[in-house]
Coordinates of C-alpha atoms and ligand atoms in Angstrom, one line a residue:
M20 CA 0.1 -0.1 0.3
P21 CA 1.6 3.7 -0.8
G22 CA 2.5 5.6 2.0
I23 CA 0.6 8.8 2.4
H24 CA 3.4 11.3 1.0
E25 CA 3.3 8.7 -2.2
T26 CA -0.3 9.2 -2.9
R27 CA -0.2 13.3 -2.5
R28 CA 2.7 12.9 -4.9
A29 CA 0.7 10.5 -7.3
R30 CA -1.7 13.8 -6.8
L31 CA 0.7 16.4 -7.9
A32 CA 1.3 14.4 -10.8
A33 CA -1.6 13.9 -12.0
L34 CA -2.4 17.9 -11.9
V35 CA 1.2 18.2 -13.5
A36 CA 0.1 15.9 -16.8
D37 CA -3.2 17.5 -16.7
Q38 CA -1.3 20.8 -17.0
G39 CA 0.3 19.8 -19.8
A40 CA 3.4 19.9 -17.8
D41 CA 6.4 17.1 -18.2
F42 CA 8.1 18.0 -14.1
A43 CA 6.8 20.5 -11.7
L44 CA 9.7 22.1 -8.9
V45 CA 7.7 22.6 -5.3
T46 CA 10.3 24.9 -3.6
R47 CA 8.2 26.1 -0.9
L48 CA 8.9 24.3 2.2
V49 CA 5.7 23.5 3.7
N50 CA 4.6 22.2 -0.1
V51 CA 8.4 19.8 0.3
R52 CA 7.2 18.9 3.9
Y53 CA 3.4 18.1 2.7
L54 CA 4.6 16.3 -0.2
S55 CA 7.5 13.8 1.3
G56 CA 7.5 14.4 5.3
L57 CA 10.8 16.6 5.3
A58 CA 10.5 19.2 7.3
S59 CA 13.7 21.9 6.9
S60 CA 15.0 25.4 5.8
N61 CA 16.6 23.8 2.3
A62 CA 14.4 21.9 0.3
A63 CA 13.0 20.8 -2.9
L64 CA 11.0 18.1 -4.6
L65 CA 11.0 17.2 -8.5
V66 CA 8.2 15.7 -9.5
G67 CA 7.2 14.0 -12.8
A68 CA 4.0 13.9 -14.5
D69 CA 4.7 10.1 -14.6
G70 CA 4.7 9.9 -10.8
T71 CA 8.4 9.7 -10.8
A72 CA 10.0 12.5 -7.4
V73 CA 13.5 13.4 -6.5
L74 CA 14.1 14.6 -3.2
G75 CA 17.1 17.6 -3.1
T76 CA 18.0 18.6 0.5
D77 CA 21.7 20.4 2.1
G78 CA 23.9 18.1 4.0
R79 CA 22.1 18.9 7.2
Y80 CA 19.6 17.4 6.3
A81 CA 20.2 14.5 4.0
G82 CA 20.2 12.1 7.7
T83 CA 16.8 13.2 8.5
A84 CA 15.4 12.6 4.7
A85 CA 17.0 9.5 4.6
R86 CA 15.4 8.6 7.6
V87 CA 11.7 10.0 7.2
C88 CA 11.6 9.8 3.4
P89 CA 13.8 6.4 2.6
E90 CA 11.8 5.5 -0.3
L91 CA 12.6 9.0 -2.3
E92 CA 16.0 9.4 -4.7
C93 CA 18.0 12.7 -2.1
V94 CA 20.3 14.8 -4.1
V95 CA 22.5 16.4 -1.4
D96 CA 23.2 19.8 -2.9
R97 CA 22.7 23.6 -1.3
D98 CA 21.2 25.0 -4.8
T99 CA 18.0 22.6 -4.8
A100 CA 16.5 24.3 -7.4
G101 CA 19.4 24.2 -9.9
A102 CA 20.4 20.2 -8.9
L103 CA 16.4 19.2 -9.6
G104 CA 15.5 21.6 -12.1
S105 CA 19.0 20.0 -14.2
R106 CA 17.2 16.9 -14.3
A107 CA 14.3 18.4 -15.9
S108 CA 13.5 17.8 -19.1
G109 CA 11.1 19.7 -21.2
R110 CA 8.2 22.0 -20.0
L111 CA 9.1 22.0 -16.4
A112 CA 6.1 23.9 -14.1
F113 CA 7.5 26.2 -10.6
E114 CA 6.1 27.6 -7.9
A115 CA 5.7 31.0 -9.2
H116 CA 4.4 32.7 -5.5
D117 CA 7.4 31.3 -4.4
V118 CA 10.1 31.7 -6.6
T119 CA 12.5 35.1 -6.6
V120 CA 13.1 37.5 -9.7
E121 CA 16.6 36.6 -9.5
A122 CA 15.9 32.7 -8.6
H123 CA 14.7 31.9 -11.7
R124 CA 16.8 34.1 -13.9
E125 CA 19.6 31.9 -12.1
L126 CA 17.4 28.9 -12.8
A127 CA 16.4 29.8 -16.5
A128 CA 19.9 30.6 -17.2
K129 CA 21.2 26.8 -15.5
L130 CA 18.2 25.1 -17.8
E131 CA 19.0 25.4 -21.0
G132 CA 16.1 23.8 -23.0
V133 CA 13.6 23.1 -20.7
E134 CA 10.5 25.9 -20.3
L135 CA 9.3 27.0 -17.0
V136 CA 5.9 27.6 -17.1
P137 CA 4.0 28.0 -13.6
L138 CA 2.6 25.9 -11.5
G139 CA 0.1 27.7 -9.4
R140 CA -1.1 27.1 -6.0
A141 CA -1.5 23.5 -7.3
V142 CA 0.0 21.9 -3.4
E143 CA -1.6 24.6 -1.8
E144 CA -4.8 23.1 -3.5
L145 CA -4.3 19.7 -2.5
R146 CA -3.3 20.0 1.4
Q147 CA -6.8 21.9 1.7
I148 CA -8.7 19.0 2.0
K149 CA -7.1 17.1 4.9
D150 CA -6.9 13.1 5.8
E151 CA -7.8 11.8 9.2
D152 CA -4.3 11.5 10.0
E153 CA -3.8 15.2 9.7
I154 CA -7.5 16.3 11.3
A155 CA -6.0 13.9 14.6
L156 CA -3.3 16.2 14.5
L157 CA -5.4 19.1 14.2
R158 CA -7.6 17.9 16.9
E159 CA -4.6 17.5 19.8
A160 CA -3.6 21.0 18.7
C161 CA -6.6 22.3 19.8
A162 CA -7.1 20.3 22.9
I163 CA -3.7 21.2 23.9
T164 CA -5.2 24.8 23.3
D165 CA -7.7 24.3 25.2
R166 CA -6.2 23.0 28.4
A167 CA -3.9 26.2 28.0
F168 CA -6.9 28.1 28.4
D169 CA -8.3 27.0 31.3
A170 CA -4.6 26.2 32.7
V171 CA -4.0 29.8 32.0
L172 CA -7.9 31.6 33.8
P173 CA -6.9 31.6 37.8
F174 CA -3.2 33.9 36.3
I175 CA -5.8 36.2 34.8
R176 CA -6.4 38.5 37.5
P177 CA -6.0 42.4 37.9
G178 CA -2.7 43.8 37.9
R179 CA -1.1 41.2 35.5
T180 CA 0.6 42.3 32.1
E181 CA -1.4 41.5 28.7
R182 CA 2.5 39.8 28.7
E183 CA 2.5 38.4 31.7
I184 CA -0.4 36.4 30.4
A185 CA 0.3 35.8 26.9
V186 CA 4.3 34.3 28.2
A187 CA 1.5 32.3 30.6
L188 CA -0.2 30.7 27.8
E189 CA 2.6 30.4 25.7
R190 CA 4.3 28.4 28.6
S191 CA 1.8 26.2 29.5
M192 CA 1.0 24.9 26.4
V193 CA 4.1 24.0 25.7
D194 CA 4.2 22.0 29.0
L195 CA 1.0 20.5 28.0
G196 CA 2.8 18.9 24.7
A197 CA 3.1 21.7 21.8
E198 CA 5.9 21.9 20.1
R199 CA 5.9 25.7 20.4
P200 CA 3.2 28.3 19.8
A201 CA 1.1 28.4 16.7
F202 CA 1.8 31.6 16.1
A203 CA 2.5 35.2 17.7
S204 CA 0.3 35.0 20.7
I205 CA -2.4 37.9 21.1
V206 CA -3.5 39.5 24.0
A207 CA -5.3 43.0 24.2
S208 CA -7.2 44.0 27.3
G209 CA -9.1 47.1 27.7
P210 CA -8.8 50.1 24.9
N211 CA -6.2 48.1 23.1
G212 CA -9.1 44.9 22.9
A213 CA -10.1 47.6 19.6
I214 CA -6.9 46.6 17.6
P215 CA -7.4 43.0 16.1
H216 CA -3.8 42.2 16.4
H217 CA -2.4 43.8 19.3
V218 CA 0.9 43.2 20.3
P219 CA 0.6 42.3 24.2
G220 CA 2.3 45.1 25.9
A221 CA 3.5 45.8 29.8
R222 CA -0.5 47.6 30.0
V223 CA -1.9 45.8 33.2
I224 CA -4.8 44.7 33.1
E225 CA -7.9 46.8 35.5
S226 CA -11.2 45.5 36.5
G227 CA -14.6 46.3 34.6
D228 CA -11.8 45.6 31.1
F229 CA -12.4 42.7 28.7
V230 CA -9.6 40.9 27.7
T231 CA -9.1 39.3 24.2
M232 CA -6.5 36.4 24.1
D233 CA -5.5 34.8 20.2
F234 CA -3.4 31.9 20.9
G235 CA -3.0 28.1 19.3
A236 CA -0.7 25.2 19.8
L237 CA 1.7 23.9 17.3
Y238 CA 1.4 20.0 17.1
G239 CA 2.7 17.3 14.4
G240 CA 3.4 20.7 12.4
Y241 CA -0.6 21.4 12.5
H242 CA -1.5 24.7 14.3
A243 CA -4.6 25.4 16.4
D244 CA -6.0 28.7 16.5
M245 CA -8.4 29.9 18.8
T246 CA -9.6 33.5 20.4
R247 CA -11.4 34.0 23.3
T248 CA -12.9 37.0 25.1
V249 CA -13.3 37.6 29.0
A250 CA -14.3 40.0 30.9
I251 CA -12.3 40.9 34.3
G252 CA -14.4 41.7 37.4
S253 CA -17.4 42.8 35.9
A254 CA -19.1 43.1 32.8
A255 CA -20.9 46.3 31.9
G256 CA -21.9 48.6 29.2
A257 CA -21.6 48.2 25.5
L258 CA -19.1 45.7 25.2
R259 CA -21.4 43.1 27.3
D260 CA -24.3 43.3 24.3
I261 CA -21.0 44.1 22.0
Y262 CA -20.2 40.3 23.3
D263 CA -23.8 39.0 22.4
L264 CA -23.8 40.5 19.1
V265 CA -19.9 38.7 18.4
A266 CA -21.2 35.4 20.0
A267 CA -24.4 34.9 17.1
A268 CA -22.6 36.2 14.4
Q269 CA -19.8 33.0 15.5
R270 CA -22.6 30.8 15.1
A271 CA -24.1 31.9 12.4
G272 CA -21.0 31.6 10.6
V273 CA -20.2 27.9 12.2
E274 CA -23.7 26.9 11.0
A275 CA -22.9 28.1 7.5
A276 CA -19.5 26.4 7.2
V277 CA -21.4 23.1 5.4
P278 CA -19.8 21.8 2.1
E279 CA -20.5 23.5 -0.9
A280 CA -21.0 26.6 0.7
A281 CA -19.6 29.4 -0.9
T282 CA -16.9 30.6 1.6
K283 CA -18.4 34.4 0.8
D284 CA -21.6 33.0 2.0
V285 CA -20.4 31.8 5.0
D286 CA -18.6 35.1 5.5
A287 CA -21.6 36.8 4.8
A288 CA -23.9 34.5 7.2
S289 CA -22.0 36.7 10.1
R290 CA -21.7 39.5 8.8
D291 CA -25.2 40.0 7.8
V292 CA -25.6 39.5 12.3
I293 CA -23.2 42.2 12.6
D294 CA -24.3 44.9 10.0
A295 CA -27.6 43.9 10.9
A296 CA -26.7 45.9 14.5
G297 CA -25.1 48.5 13.2
H298 CA -21.4 47.5 13.4
A299 CA -20.8 46.8 9.9
D300 CA -17.8 49.0 9.8
D301 CA -16.7 47.5 13.2
F302 CA -15.7 44.4 12.0
P303 CA -12.4 44.7 9.7
H304 CA -11.2 41.8 8.7
G305 CA -12.6 38.3 6.7
L306 CA -14.0 35.5 8.8
G307 CA -11.3 33.0 8.9
H308 CA -9.2 31.0 7.4
G309 CA -8.0 27.1 6.5
V310 CA -5.5 25.8 8.6
G311 CA -3.0 22.7 8.9
L312 CA 0.6 22.7 7.7
E313 CA 0.2 26.9 8.0
I314 CA -1.7 29.0 10.6
H315 CA -3.2 30.6 7.4
E316 CA -3.4 28.7 4.6
A317 CA -6.4 28.2 2.1
P318 CA -9.3 29.1 2.1
L319 CA -10.0 31.8 2.9
L320 CA -13.1 33.0 4.0
G321 CA -14.4 37.0 3.2
Y322 CA -17.2 39.2 1.4
D323 CA -14.8 39.3 -1.1
K324 CA -13.4 35.9 -1.7
T325 CA -13.8 33.0 -3.9
G326 CA -14.5 28.9 -3.5
K327 CA -16.6 26.6 -1.9
L328 CA -16.2 24.5 1.2
T329 CA -15.3 20.6 0.9
D330 CA -16.2 18.4 3.4
R331 CA -13.0 17.5 5.7
V332 CA -11.4 21.5 5.1
P333 CA -10.5 22.6 8.7
I334 CA -11.2 26.3 8.8
T335 CA -11.3 29.4 11.9
V336 CA -14.7 31.3 11.9
E337 CA -13.3 34.4 13.6
P338 CA -15.8 37.4 13.3
G339 CA -14.9 40.6 15.7
V340 CA -16.5 43.9 16.6
Y341 CA -14.1 46.7 17.5
L342 CA -14.9 49.9 19.7
A343 CA -11.9 52.7 18.5
G344 CA -10.6 53.9 22.0
R345 CA -12.5 51.2 23.9
G346 CA -12.2 48.0 23.7
G347 CA -13.2 44.8 21.3
V348 CA -14.6 41.1 21.2
R349 CA -13.4 38.5 19.0
I350 CA -14.5 34.6 19.5
E351 CA -12.4 31.9 17.2
D352 CA -12.9 28.8 16.7
T353 CA -11.3 26.1 14.7
L354 CA -13.0 23.4 13.0
V355 CA -13.7 21.1 10.3
V356 CA -15.9 21.5 7.8
R357 CA -18.3 17.8 7.3
T358 CA -20.9 16.3 5.5
D359 CA -22.3 15.4 8.9
G360 CA -22.3 19.0 10.7
A361 CA -19.4 20.9 11.7
E362 CA -17.0 19.0 14.0
L363 CA -15.7 21.7 16.3
L364 CA -12.1 21.2 17.8
T365 CA -11.1 24.1 20.0
K366 CA -14.3 23.2 22.6
T367 CA -14.0 25.9 25.2
T368 CA -16.9 27.9 26.3
K369 CA -18.4 30.8 24.5
E370 CA -20.3 32.0 27.4
L371 CA -19.1 35.2 28.8
L372 CA -16.4 34.2 31.3
V373 CA -16.6 36.9 34.4
I374 CA -13.1 36.2 35.9
Ligands
LIG411 ZN1 -6.7 33.6 16.2
LIG412 ZN1 -7.8 33.0 13.1

């Protein structure tokens, strides 16, 4: 039985043949990892339309490659793209969204008689639909994220700084089994909550604040992503109502995330709730994004996006309302689109916690 990486390479080979190319040169490291299993900072993969494949990496990763993907021939050369490209003939499809103008010029000069054509985001498209092994890793990444939130809740109180809370969340995730945080954690308190991607700083949490925490664990290469907003001491005023609004919008988005739904319709399901309450201008970002080997990957969910959801596509649903100078609320889950209903991977309560 072919291994998972061999199966993925066979899918890419079929796309390469469909495009009328003879080879694909995969240079995006995350795509090389997806197709070979090798995580590195220098590697490339040449996949023939006939399904043959050759890996290229440098001496630092040769031993790992032999262990991780022993079925692949491995060319050890610092110039991975050049070394693999010279094995190609005819039409060579390359990842134009990855290769710099300079690298393209060098490659073209090196490969006489080879026609360089764009591959497009073929591997990213293959990566959208996850197999059950990938979903299991994502499920564990999200479970670690949930547990870290529970563990850090008692630590969140007046007198702590945003940065202390961010560090506590990240430390907790690693203690609970994460490789590392999936991205730089966001902790935004009080008026800082109005900044969607606030960098946690020295601001001290005060009673009456709303605090938004956006964080996630990396596990087995897969990225969890969750946001919760909590109230400190008491929950009163405009943000209390905003919380209920964002929670309703988030529920509407999750319910709309079904196979065959257009990504812009999922965005609209959530955005319409916020628009109807008069806060259209206070929700300045897309509804969500795919997650997997990258924290932000296809599909993107936004009013200006195209494409449809499919079974086994993990996404986030993360509406927010931000009131300049006053604060904000965002609620985000990672979930898997399924034919029999969304599978929620982040399970922390979305009731407003007053702590
Ligand atoms: Zn997030
Ligand atoms: Zn996100």
